[in-house]
Amino acid sequence: MQYANNILETIGNTPLVKLNKITSDVKAVVLAKVESFNPGNSVKDRMALKMIEDAEADGRLKPGGTIVEGTSGNTGMGLALAAIVKGYKLICVSTDKQSKEKFDVLRAVGAEVIVCPTDVAPDDPRSYYSTSKRIGQETPNAWYVNQYDNPSNALAHYEQTGPEIWEQTAGKITHFVVGVGTGGTISGVAKYLKERNPAIKIWGIDTYGSVFKKYHETGIFDENEIYPYITEGIGEDILPENVDFSLIDHFEKVTDKDAAVYTRRLAKEEGIFAGNSCGAAVKGLLQLKNNFNENDVVVVLLHDSGSRYIGKMYNDEWMKEQNFF
Ligand SMILES: Cc1ncc(COP(=O)(O)O)c(C=O)c1O
């Protein structure tokens, strides 16, 4: 018999799928690492389980404890699956910008969800950063995960995602392209790949309204770069410790409209029903296509599934309201 002992054992080993139509005018081979194949439908299952295992190992998370995290949904889903299997309670703190579907899904897998306003400064007591920290401190036997600064986040990708990509491309990968939020995915994968071959280029996809690109290029944390935006999962108004800027060769910004349009194109042209940051990643890659030659092997990581964006990027009325058609 072949079976997993529980759902957590099915995390990882996601497929690498060649993109064809959407990348038809790109000289390189473009391969998508489709992370919606994880049981929680996103790459974040990997780091959620790793953060919990490491916290159990050093006693930060104790039996019967409560896990508290500020999450836009995908990390929450990964934490929820692990909490169910391992017997913990989970409180997810999120923002009112996120898709309603994400909250419904989290509640379906047993999490308590607290929604905070998006348009307040990170140090405002109402922000989701401050609220999740406070709940972590006030709740008995609680552990505050803090995916932004928790080193187990990037470590999960150094130990799993990076080696998978290296092996699946037989070491032929030349460029890795991925959206950046907490920075765990890009930093962990980049560290592994650059150790194997320092010539591999690591390109992070950023949004307009985020501080990453300017900080990377100038060393200046410019508050004028910060304003509300629509793209979900990438870009930040803080500098998470998990973003290792020294491993990233370039940041490329993609507009909200392009991210939404390319999310839909991925579904229609490749049959890959992926999330909003995946459209941003593919569009960012296309913006950089003049840098590729015929021998290049480009891997773009697609973070999550389209099912979480049915009411937004995959909804015609919503697209019209945003003037995205
Ligand atoms: C949909 C989506 N895209 C991209 C990211 C960014 O990944 P990372 O936090 O590893 O930088 C996240 C993380 O929250 C996400 O949920």
XYZ file of N, CA and C and ligand atoms in Angstrom, residues 42-44 47 72 74-75 102 147 153 157 179-186 232-234 276-278 303-304 309, ligand 1:
100
model
N -0.830 26.112 -1.316
C 0.188 27.152 -1.506
C 1.550 26.696 -1.008
N 2.575 27.434 -1.457
C 3.962 27.164 -1.051
C 4.137 27.312 0.455
N 3.218 28.068 1.084
C 3.421 28.417 2.489
C 3.229 27.219 3.423
N 6.768 26.230 4.836
C 7.383 26.979 5.938
C 6.526 26.932 7.194
N -1.987 36.612 5.681
C -2.971 36.960 4.656
C -3.731 35.728 4.194
N -2.511 32.328 3.295
C -1.807 31.113 2.877
C -0.991 30.502 4.003
N -0.266 31.332 4.748
C 0.480 30.802 5.898
C -0.504 30.244 6.915
N -10.417 33.790 1.500
C -9.285 33.331 2.314
C -9.717 33.146 3.765
N 6.202 35.144 10.938
C 6.813 34.627 9.702
C 7.783 35.611 9.061
N 11.333 30.069 8.396
C 10.624 30.354 7.140
C 11.575 30.163 5.946
N 12.680 26.656 2.748
C 12.922 26.739 1.304
C 14.365 26.385 0.953
N 7.804 36.203 -6.547
C 7.271 37.322 -5.772
C 7.835 37.311 -4.365
N 7.981 38.520 -3.788
C 8.597 38.641 -2.459
C 7.634 39.304 -1.479
N 7.359 38.586 -0.380
C 6.534 39.144 0.705
C 7.353 39.135 1.987
N 7.279 38.016 2.737
C 8.162 37.896 3.905
C 9.611 37.712 3.472
N 9.811 37.237 2.245
C 11.165 36.988 1.736
C 11.643 35.563 1.965
N 10.854 34.754 2.663
C 11.278 33.386 2.973
C 11.554 32.564 1.721
N 10.643 32.628 0.748
C 10.807 31.790 -0.444
C 12.064 32.199 -1.210
N 12.175 33.494 -1.519
C 13.307 33.920 -2.354
C 14.629 33.694 -1.638
N -2.012 40.900 -4.043
C -1.973 40.238 -2.728
C -0.747 39.343 -2.574
N -0.129 39.403 -1.401
C 0.921 38.435 -1.039
C 2.333 38.958 -1.232
N 2.526 39.992 -2.084
C 3.896 40.482 -2.310
C 3.985 41.975 -2.030
N -2.939 35.566 -7.557
C -2.642 36.903 -8.050
C -1.134 37.206 -8.116
N -0.371 36.765 -7.127
C 1.065 37.058 -7.157
C 1.751 36.249 -8.261
N 1.105 35.180 -8.733
C 1.670 34.367 -9.820
C 1.592 35.128 -11.138
N 3.015 30.878 -6.357
C 2.797 30.673 -4.921
C 1.532 29.913 -4.532
N 0.402 30.217 -5.212
C -0.844 29.644 -4.679
C -1.878 29.420 -5.772
N -9.131 33.678 -5.281
C -9.314 34.987 -5.933
C -10.530 35.013 -6.842
C 0.058 34.556 -2.558
C 1.441 34.843 -2.065
N 2.357 35.229 -2.940
C 3.616 35.525 -2.561
C 3.993 35.478 -1.231
C 5.395 35.850 -0.849
O 6.166 34.772 -0.378
P 7.252 34.989 0.736
O 6.515 35.419 1.967
O 7.926 33.680 0.917
O 8.173 36.071 0.283
C 3.059 35.073 -0.281
C 3.413 35.053 1.134
O 2.713 35.478 2.006
C 1.740 34.742 -0.703
O 0.821 34.338 0.177
